[in-house]
CSV table of N, CA and C in Angstrom, one decimal:
chain,number,residue,atom,x,y,z
E,144,GLN,N,57.9,3.9,-29.4
E,144,GLN,CA,58.6,3.8,-30.7
E,144,GLN,C,58.2,2.5,-31.4
E,145,VAL,N,57.8,2.6,-32.7
E,145,VAL,CA,57.4,1.4,-33.5
E,145,VAL,C,58.6,0.7,-34.1
E,146,GLN,N,58.6,-0.6,-33.9
E,146,GLN,CA,59.7,-1.4,-34.5
E,146,GLN,C,59.2,-2.6,-35.1
E,147,LEU,N,60.0,-3.1,-36.1
E,147,LEU,CA,59.8,-4.4,-36.7
E,147,LEU,C,61.0,-5.2,-36.3
E,148,VAL,N,60.8,-6.4,-35.6
E,148,VAL,CA,61.9,-7.2,-35.2
E,148,VAL,C,61.8,-8.6,-35.8
E,149,GLU,N,62.8,-8.9,-36.5
E,149,GLU,CA,62.9,-10.3,-37.1
E,149,GLU,C,63.6,-11.3,-36.2
E,150,SER,N,63.2,-12.5,-36.4
E,150,SER,CA,63.9,-13.6,-35.7
E,150,SER,C,63.8,-14.9,-36.6
E,151,GLY,N,64.7,-15.8,-36.2
E,151,GLY,CA,64.6,-17.1,-36.9
E,151,GLY,C,65.6,-17.4,-38.0
E,152,GLY,N,66.5,-16.5,-38.2
E,152,GLY,CA,67.5,-16.7,-39.2
E,152,GLY,C,68.6,-17.7,-38.7
E,153,GLY,N,69.4,-18.1,-39.5
E,153,GLY,CA,70.5,-19.1,-39.1
E,153,GLY,C,71.1,-19.8,-40.3
E,154,ARG,N,71.8,-20.8,-40.0
E,154,ARG,CA,72.6,-21.6,-41.0
E,154,ARG,C,71.9,-23.0,-41.1
E,155,VAL,N,71.8,-23.4,-42.4
E,155,VAL,CA,71.1,-24.7,-42.7
E,155,VAL,C,71.8,-25.2,-43.9
E,156,GLN,N,71.7,-26.5,-44.0
E,156,GLN,CA,72.2,-27.2,-45.3
E,156,GLN,C,71.2,-27.1,-46.4
E,157,ALA,N,71.6,-27.2,-47.6
E,157,ALA,CA,70.7,-27.2,-48.7
E,157,ALA,C,69.6,-28.3,-48.5
E,158,GLY,N,68.4,-28.0,-48.8
E,158,GLY,CA,67.3,-28.9,-48.6
E,158,GLY,C,66.6,-28.8,-47.3
E,159,GLY,N,67.2,-28.0,-46.4
E,159,GLY,CA,66.7,-27.8,-45.1
E,159,GLY,C,65.6,-26.7,-45.1
E,160,SER,N,65.1,-26.5,-43.8
E,160,SER,CA,64.0,-25.5,-43.6
E,160,SER,C,64.4,-24.5,-42.5
E,161,LEU,N,63.8,-23.4,-42.6
E,161,LEU,CA,63.9,-22.3,-41.6
E,161,LEU,C,62.6,-21.6,-41.6
E,162,THR,N,62.2,-21.0,-40.5
E,162,THR,CA,61.0,-20.2,-40.4
E,162,THR,C,61.5,-18.8,-39.8
E,163,LEU,N,61.2,-17.8,-40.5
E,163,LEU,CA,61.4,-16.4,-40.1
E,163,LEU,C,60.2,-15.8,-39.5
E,164,SER,N,60.3,-15.0,-38.5
E,164,SER,CA,59.2,-14.3,-37.9
E,164,SER,C,59.5,-12.8,-37.8
E,165,CYS,N,58.5,-12.0,-37.9
E,165,CYS,CA,58.6,-10.6,-37.8
E,165,CYS,C,57.5,-10.1,-36.9
E,166,ARG,N,57.8,-9.3,-35.9
E,166,ARG,CA,56.8,-8.8,-35.0
E,166,ARG,C,56.9,-7.3,-34.9
E,167,ALA,N,55.7,-6.7,-35.1
E,167,ALA,CA,55.7,-5.2,-34.9
E,167,ALA,C,55.4,-4.9,-33.5
E,168,SER,N,56.1,-4.0,-32.9
E,168,SER,CA,55.9,-3.6,-31.5
E,168,SER,C,55.8,-2.1,-31.4
E,169,GLY,N,55.1,-1.7,-30.3
E,169,GLY,CA,54.9,-0.3,-30.0
E,169,GLY,C,53.4,0.0,-29.9
E,170,SER,N,53.1,1.2,-29.8
E,170,SER,CA,51.7,1.6,-29.7
E,170,SER,C,51.0,1.6,-31.0
E,171,ILE,N,50.6,0.4,-31.4
E,171,ILE,CA,50.1,0.1,-32.8
E,171,ILE,C,48.6,-0.1,-32.8
E,172,PHE,N,47.9,0.5,-33.8
E,172,PHE,CA,46.5,0.2,-34.0
E,172,PHE,C,46.3,-0.7,-35.2
E,173,ASN,N,47.2,-0.6,-36.2
E,173,ASN,CA,47.0,-1.5,-37.4
E,173,ASN,C,48.3,-1.5,-38.1
E,174,VAL,N,48.5,-2.7,-38.7
E,174,VAL,CA,49.7,-2.9,-39.7
E,174,VAL,C,49.1,-3.2,-41.0
E,175,ASN,N,49.4,-2.4,-42.0
E,175,ASN,CA,48.9,-2.6,-43.4
E,175,ASN,C,49.6,-3.8,-44.0
E,176,SER,N,50.1,-3.7,-45.2
E,176,SER,CA,50.8,-4.8,-45.8
E,176,SER,C,52.2,-5.1,-45.1
E,177,MET,N,52.5,-6.3,-45.1
E,177,MET,CA,53.8,-6.7,-44.6
E,177,MET,C,54.6,-7.6,-45.6
E,178,SER,N,55.9,-7.4,-45.7
E,178,SER,CA,56.6,-8.1,-46.7
E,178,SER,C,58.0,-8.5,-46.2
E,179,TRP,N,58.5,-9.5,-46.9
E,179,TRP,CA,59.9,-10.0,-46.7
E,179,TRP,C,60.7,-9.6,-47.9
E,180,TYR,N,61.8,-9.0,-47.7
E,180,TYR,CA,62.8,-8.7,-48.7
E,180,TYR,C,64.1,-9.4,-48.4
E,181,ARG,N,64.9,-9.6,-49.4
E,181,ARG,CA,66.2,-10.2,-49.1
E,181,ARG,C,67.3,-9.5,-49.9
E,182,GLN,N,68.5,-9.5,-49.3
E,182,GLN,CA,69.6,-8.8,-50.0
E,182,GLN,C,70.8,-9.8,-50.0
E,183,ARG,N,71.1,-10.3,-51.2
E,183,ARG,CA,72.3,-11.1,-51.3
E,183,ARG,C,73.5,-10.2,-51.4
E,184,PRO,N,74.7,-10.7,-51.1
E,184,PRO,CA,75.9,-9.9,-51.2
E,184,PRO,C,76.1,-9.4,-52.6
E,185,GLY,N,76.3,-8.1,-52.6
E,185,GLY,CA,76.5,-7.4,-53.9
E,185,GLY,C,75.2,-7.1,-54.7
E,186,ASP,N,74.1,-7.5,-54.2
E,186,ASP,CA,72.8,-7.3,-54.9
E,186,ASP,C,72.0,-6.2,-54.2
E,187,ARG,N,71.0,-5.8,-54.9
E,187,ARG,CA,70.0,-4.9,-54.3
E,187,ARG,C,69.0,-5.7,-53.5
E,188,ARG,N,68.4,-5.0,-52.6
E,188,ARG,CA,67.3,-5.6,-51.8
E,188,ARG,C,66.1,-6.0,-52.7
E,189,ALA,N,65.6,-7.2,-52.6
E,189,ALA,CA,64.6,-7.6,-53.5
E,189,ALA,C,63.4,-8.2,-52.8
E,190,LEU,N,62.2,-8.0,-53.3
E,190,LEU,CA,61.0,-8.5,-52.7
E,190,LEU,C,60.9,-10.0,-52.8
E,191,VAL,N,60.6,-10.7,-51.7
E,191,VAL,CA,60.5,-12.2,-51.7
E,191,VAL,C,59.0,-12.5,-51.7
E,192,ALA,N,58.3,-11.9,-50.7
E,192,ALA,CA,56.9,-12.3,-50.5
E,192,ALA,C,56.2,-11.1,-49.7
E,193,SER,N,54.9,-11.0,-49.9
E,193,SER,CA,54.2,-10.0,-49.2
E,193,SER,C,52.8,-10.5,-48.9
E,194,ILE,N,52.2,-9.9,-47.9
E,194,ILE,CA,50.8,-10.3,-47.5
E,194,ILE,C,50.1,-9.0,-47.0
E,195,GLY,N,48.9,-8.8,-47.6
E,195,GLY,CA,48.1,-7.7,-47.2
E,195,GLY,C,47.3,-7.9,-45.9
E,196,SER,N,46.7,-6.8,-45.4
E,196,SER,CA,45.9,-7.0,-44.2
E,196,SER,C,44.7,-7.8,-44.5
E,197,ASP,N,44.4,-8.0,-45.8
E,197,ASP,CA,43.3,-8.9,-46.2
E,197,ASP,C,43.7,-10.3,-46.5
E,198,ALA,N,45.0,-10.6,-46.2
E,198,ALA,CA,45.6,-11.9,-46.3
E,198,ALA,C,45.9,-12.3,-47.7
E,199,ARG,N,45.8,-11.4,-48.7
E,199,ARG,CA,46.2,-11.7,-50.0
E,199,ARG,C,47.7,-11.7,-50.1
E,200,THR,N,48.3,-12.7,-50.8
E,200,THR,CA,49.7,-12.9,-50.8
E,200,THR,C,50.3,-12.7,-52.2
E,201,TYR,N,51.6,-12.4,-52.2
E,201,TYR,CA,52.4,-12.4,-53.4
E,201,TYR,C,53.7,-13.2,-53.0
E,202,ILE,N,54.1,-14.1,-53.9
E,202,ILE,CA,55.3,-14.9,-53.7
E,202,ILE,C,56.1,-14.8,-55.0
E,203,ASP,N,57.4,-14.4,-54.8
E,203,ASP,CA,58.2,-14.3,-56.0
E,203,ASP,C,58.4,-15.6,-56.7
E,204,ASP,N,58.6,-15.6,-58.0
E,204,ASP,CA,58.7,-16.9,-58.7
E,204,ASP,C,59.9,-17.7,-58.2
E,205,SER,N,61.0,-17.0,-57.8
E,205,SER,CA,62.2,-17.7,-57.4
E,205,SER,C,62.0,-18.6,-56.1
E,206,VAL,N,60.9,-18.3,-55.4
E,206,VAL,CA,60.7,-19.1,-54.1
E,206,VAL,C,59.4,-19.8,-54.1
E,207,LYS,N,58.6,-19.6,-55.2
E,207,LYS,CA,57.2,-20.1,-55.2
E,207,LYS,C,57.3,-21.7,-55.1
E,208,GLY,N,56.4,-22.2,-54.2
E,208,GLY,CA,56.4,-23.6,-54.0
E,208,GLY,C,57.3,-24.0,-52.9
E,209,ARG,N,58.2,-23.1,-52.4
E,209,ARG,CA,59.1,-23.5,-51.3
E,209,ARG,C,58.9,-22.6,-50.1
E,210,PHE,N,58.5,-21.3,-50.3
E,210,PHE,CA,58.3,-20.4,-49.2
E,210,PHE,C,56.8,-20.1,-49.1
E,211,THR,N,56.3,-20.0,-47.8
E,211,THR,CA,55.0,-19.6,-47.5
E,211,THR,C,54.9,-18.5,-46.5
E,212,ILE,N,54.1,-17.5,-46.8
E,212,ILE,CA,54.0,-16.3,-46.0
E,212,ILE,C,52.6,-16.3,-45.3
E,213,SER,N,52.6,-15.9,-44.0
E,213,SER,CA,51.4,-15.8,-43.3
E,213,SER,C,51.5,-14.7,-42.3
E,214,ARG,N,50.4,-14.4,-41.7
E,214,ARG,CA,50.4,-13.3,-40.7
E,214,ARG,C,49.3,-13.6,-39.6
E,215,GLU,N,49.5,-13.0,-38.5
E,215,GLU,CA,48.5,-13.1,-37.4
E,215,GLU,C,48.2,-11.6,-37.0
E,216,ASN,N,47.1,-11.1,-37.5
E,216,ASN,CA,46.8,-9.7,-37.4
E,216,ASN,C,46.7,-9.2,-35.9
E,217,SER,N,46.1,-10.0,-35.1
E,217,SER,CA,45.9,-9.6,-33.7
E,217,SER,C,47.2,-9.5,-33.0
E,218,MET,N,48.3,-10.2,-33.4
E,218,MET,CA,49.6,-10.2,-32.8
E,218,MET,C,50.6,-9.3,-33.5
E,219,TYR,N,50.1,-8.8,-34.7
E,219,TYR,CA,51.0,-8.0,-35.5
E,219,TYR,C,52.3,-8.7,-35.9
E,220,THR,N,52.1,-10.0,-36.2
E,220,THR,CA,53.3,-10.8,-36.6
E,220,THR,C,53.1,-11.4,-38.0
E,221,MET,N,54.2,-11.7,-38.6
E,221,MET,CA,54.3,-12.3,-39.9
E,221,MET,C,55.3,-13.4,-39.9
E,222,THR,N,55.1,-14.4,-40.6
E,222,THR,CA,56.0,-15.6,-40.7
E,222,THR,C,56.3,-15.9,-42.1
E,223,LEU,N,57.5,-16.3,-42.3
E,223,LEU,CA,57.9,-16.9,-43.6
E,223,LEU,C,58.5,-18.3,-43.4
E,224,GLU,N,57.8,-19.3,-43.9
E,224,GLU,CA,58.2,-20.6,-43.8
E,224,GLU,C,59.0,-20.9,-45.0
E,225,MET,N,60.3,-21.3,-44.9
E,225,MET,CA,61.1,-21.6,-46.0
E,225,MET,C,61.5,-23.1,-46.0
E,226,LYS,N,61.2,-23.8,-47.1
E,226,LYS,CA,61.5,-25.2,-47.2
E,226,LYS,C,62.4,-25.4,-48.4
E,227,ASN,N,63.1,-26.6,-48.5
E,227,ASN,CA,63.9,-26.9,-49.6
E,227,ASN,C,64.9,-25.8,-49.9
E,228,LEU,N,65.5,-25.3,-48.9
E,228,LEU,CA,66.4,-24.1,-49.1
E,228,LEU,C,67.6,-24.4,-50.0
E,229,LYS,N,68.0,-23.4,-50.8
E,229,LYS,CA,69.1,-23.6,-51.7
E,229,LYS,C,70.2,-22.6,-51.4
E,230,PRO,N,71.4,-22.9,-51.8
E,230,PRO,CA,72.5,-21.9,-51.5
E,230,PRO,C,72.2,-20.5,-52.0
E,231,GLU,N,71.4,-20.4,-53.1
E,231,GLU,CA,71.1,-19.0,-53.6
E,231,GLU,C,70.1,-18.3,-52.8
E,232,ASP,N,69.5,-19.0,-51.8
E,232,ASP,CA,68.6,-18.3,-50.8
E,232,ASP,C,69.4,-17.6,-49.7
E,233,THR,N,70.7,-17.8,-49.7
E,233,THR,CA,71.6,-17.1,-48.7
E,233,THR,C,71.5,-15.6,-48.9
E,234,ALA,N,71.1,-14.9,-47.8
E,234,ALA,CA,70.9,-13.5,-47.9
E,234,ALA,C,70.6,-13.0,-46.5
E,235,VAL,N,70.5,-11.6,-46.4
E,235,VAL,CA,69.9,-11.0,-45.2
E,235,VAL,C,68.5,-10.8,-45.5
E,236,TYR,N,67.6,-11.2,-44.7
E,236,TYR,CA,66.2,-11.1,-44.9
E,236,TYR,C,65.6,-10.0,-44.0
E,237,TYR,N,64.9,-9.1,-44.6
E,237,TYR,CA,64.3,-7.9,-44.0
E,237,TYR,C,62.8,-8.0,-44.0
E,238,CYS,N,62.2,-7.6,-42.9
E,238,CYS,CA,60.8,-7.4,-42.7
E,238,CYS,C,60.5,-5.9,-43.0
E,239,ASN,N,59.3,-5.8,-43.7
E,239,ASN,CA,58.9,-4.4,-44.0
E,239,ASN,C,57.4,-4.3,-43.9
E,240,SER,N,56.9,-3.1,-43.5
E,240,SER,CA,55.5,-2.8,-43.6
E,240,SER,C,55.4,-1.4,-44.4
E,241,ASP,N,54.5,-1.3,-45.3
E,241,ASP,CA,54.3,-0.1,-46.0
E,241,ASP,C,53.6,1.0,-45.2
E,242,ARG,N,52.8,0.6,-44.2
E,242,ARG,CA,52.2,1.6,-43.3
E,242,ARG,C,51.8,0.9,-42.0
E,243,ILE,N,52.1,1.6,-40.9
E,243,ILE,CA,51.7,1.2,-39.6
E,243,ILE,C,51.0,2.4,-38.9
E,244,ASP,N,49.8,2.1,-38.5
E,244,ASP,CA,49.0,3.1,-37.8
E,244,ASP,C,49.3,3.1,-36.3
E,245,THR,N,49.9,4.2,-35.8
E,245,THR,CA,50.3,4.2,-34.4
E,245,THR,C,49.6,5.3,-33.6
E,246,ALA,N,49.9,5.3,-32.3
E,246,ALA,CA,49.3,6.3,-31.4
E,246,ALA,C,49.8,7.7,-31.8
E,247,LEU,N,51.0,7.8,-32.4
E,247,LEU,CA,51.6,9.0,-32.8
E,247,LEU,C,51.4,9.4,-34.3
E,248,GLY,N,50.6,8.6,-34.9
E,248,GLY,CA,50.3,8.9,-36.3
E,248,GLY,C,50.7,7.7,-37.2
E,249,LEU,N,50.7,8.0,-38.5
E,249,LEU,CA,51.1,6.9,-39.5
E,249,LEU,C,52.6,6.9,-39.7
E,250,LYS,N,53.1,5.7,-39.8
E,250,LYS,CA,54.5,5.4,-40.1
E,250,LYS,C,54.6,4.7,-41.4
E,251,PHE,N,55.3,5.2,-42.3
E,251,PHE,CA,55.4,4.6,-43.7
E,251,PHE,C,56.8,3.9,-43.9
E,252,ASP,N,56.7,2.9,-44.6
E,252,ASP,CA,58.0,2.2,-45.1
E,252,ASP,C,58.9,1.9,-43.9
E,253,VAL,N,58.4,1.0,-43.0
E,253,VAL,CA,59.1,0.7,-41.8
E,253,VAL,C,59.9,-0.6,-42.0
E,254,TRP,N,61.1,-0.6,-41.6
E,254,TRP,CA,62.0,-1.8,-41.9
E,254,TRP,C,62.5,-2.4,-40.5
E,255,GLY,N,62.7,-3.7,-40.6
E,255,GLY,CA,63.4,-4.3,-39.5
E,255,GLY,C,64.9,-4.3,-39.7
E,256,GLN,N,65.7,-4.8,-38.7
E,256,GLN,CA,67.1,-4.7,-38.8
E,256,GLN,C,67.7,-5.8,-39.7
E,257,GLY,N,66.9,-6.8,-40.0
E,257,GLY,CA,67.4,-7.9,-40.9
E,257,GLY,C,67.9,-9.1,-40.1
E,258,THR,N,67.8,-10.3,-40.7
E,258,THR,CA,68.3,-11.5,-40.1
E,258,THR,C,69.0,-12.3,-41.2
E,259,GLN,N,70.1,-12.9,-40.8
E,259,GLN,CA,70.9,-13.6,-41.8
E,259,GLN,C,70.5,-15.0,-42.0
E,260,VAL,N,70.3,-15.4,-43.2
E,260,VAL,CA,70.0,-16.8,-43.6
E,260,VAL,C,71.2,-17.3,-44.5
E,261,THR,N,71.8,-18.4,-44.0
E,261,THR,CA,72.9,-19.0,-44.8
E,261,THR,C,72.6,-20.4,-45.1
E,262,VAL,N,72.7,-20.7,-46.4
E,262,VAL,CA,72.4,-22.1,-46.8
E,262,VAL,C,73.7,-22.7,-47.5
E,263,SER,N,74.2,-23.7,-46.9
E,263,SER,CA,75.4,-24.3,-47.4
E,263,SER,C,75.1,-25.5,-48.3
E,264,SER,N,75.9,-25.7,-49.3
E,264,SER,CA,75.7,-26.8,-50.2
E,264,SER,C,76.3,-28.1,-49.7
């Protein structure tokens, strides 16, 4: 069974830093694009950052200059380094891949279970 598992969430004061990790597990041959989404209370899930298999990145303007996304293809992992965190960054952060090539075929739009990030003022 293919899974995306996030880790690294927690509580931090404004101005602090956290690093989120996402690891794809299972009988995997390839992971296409990987992304971080977040969902604030009462809001829709929104894209924060993404990285393609070619390492091209997208960073939302709301976090540009503070968040950095990276991936390690051989380990099927993705990292989101978050610095200078603000209270408005408080949300559940979700890992996503648009396509994972597995031993049982292609899996599309795969999501992790989410990890809570809380930034206090």
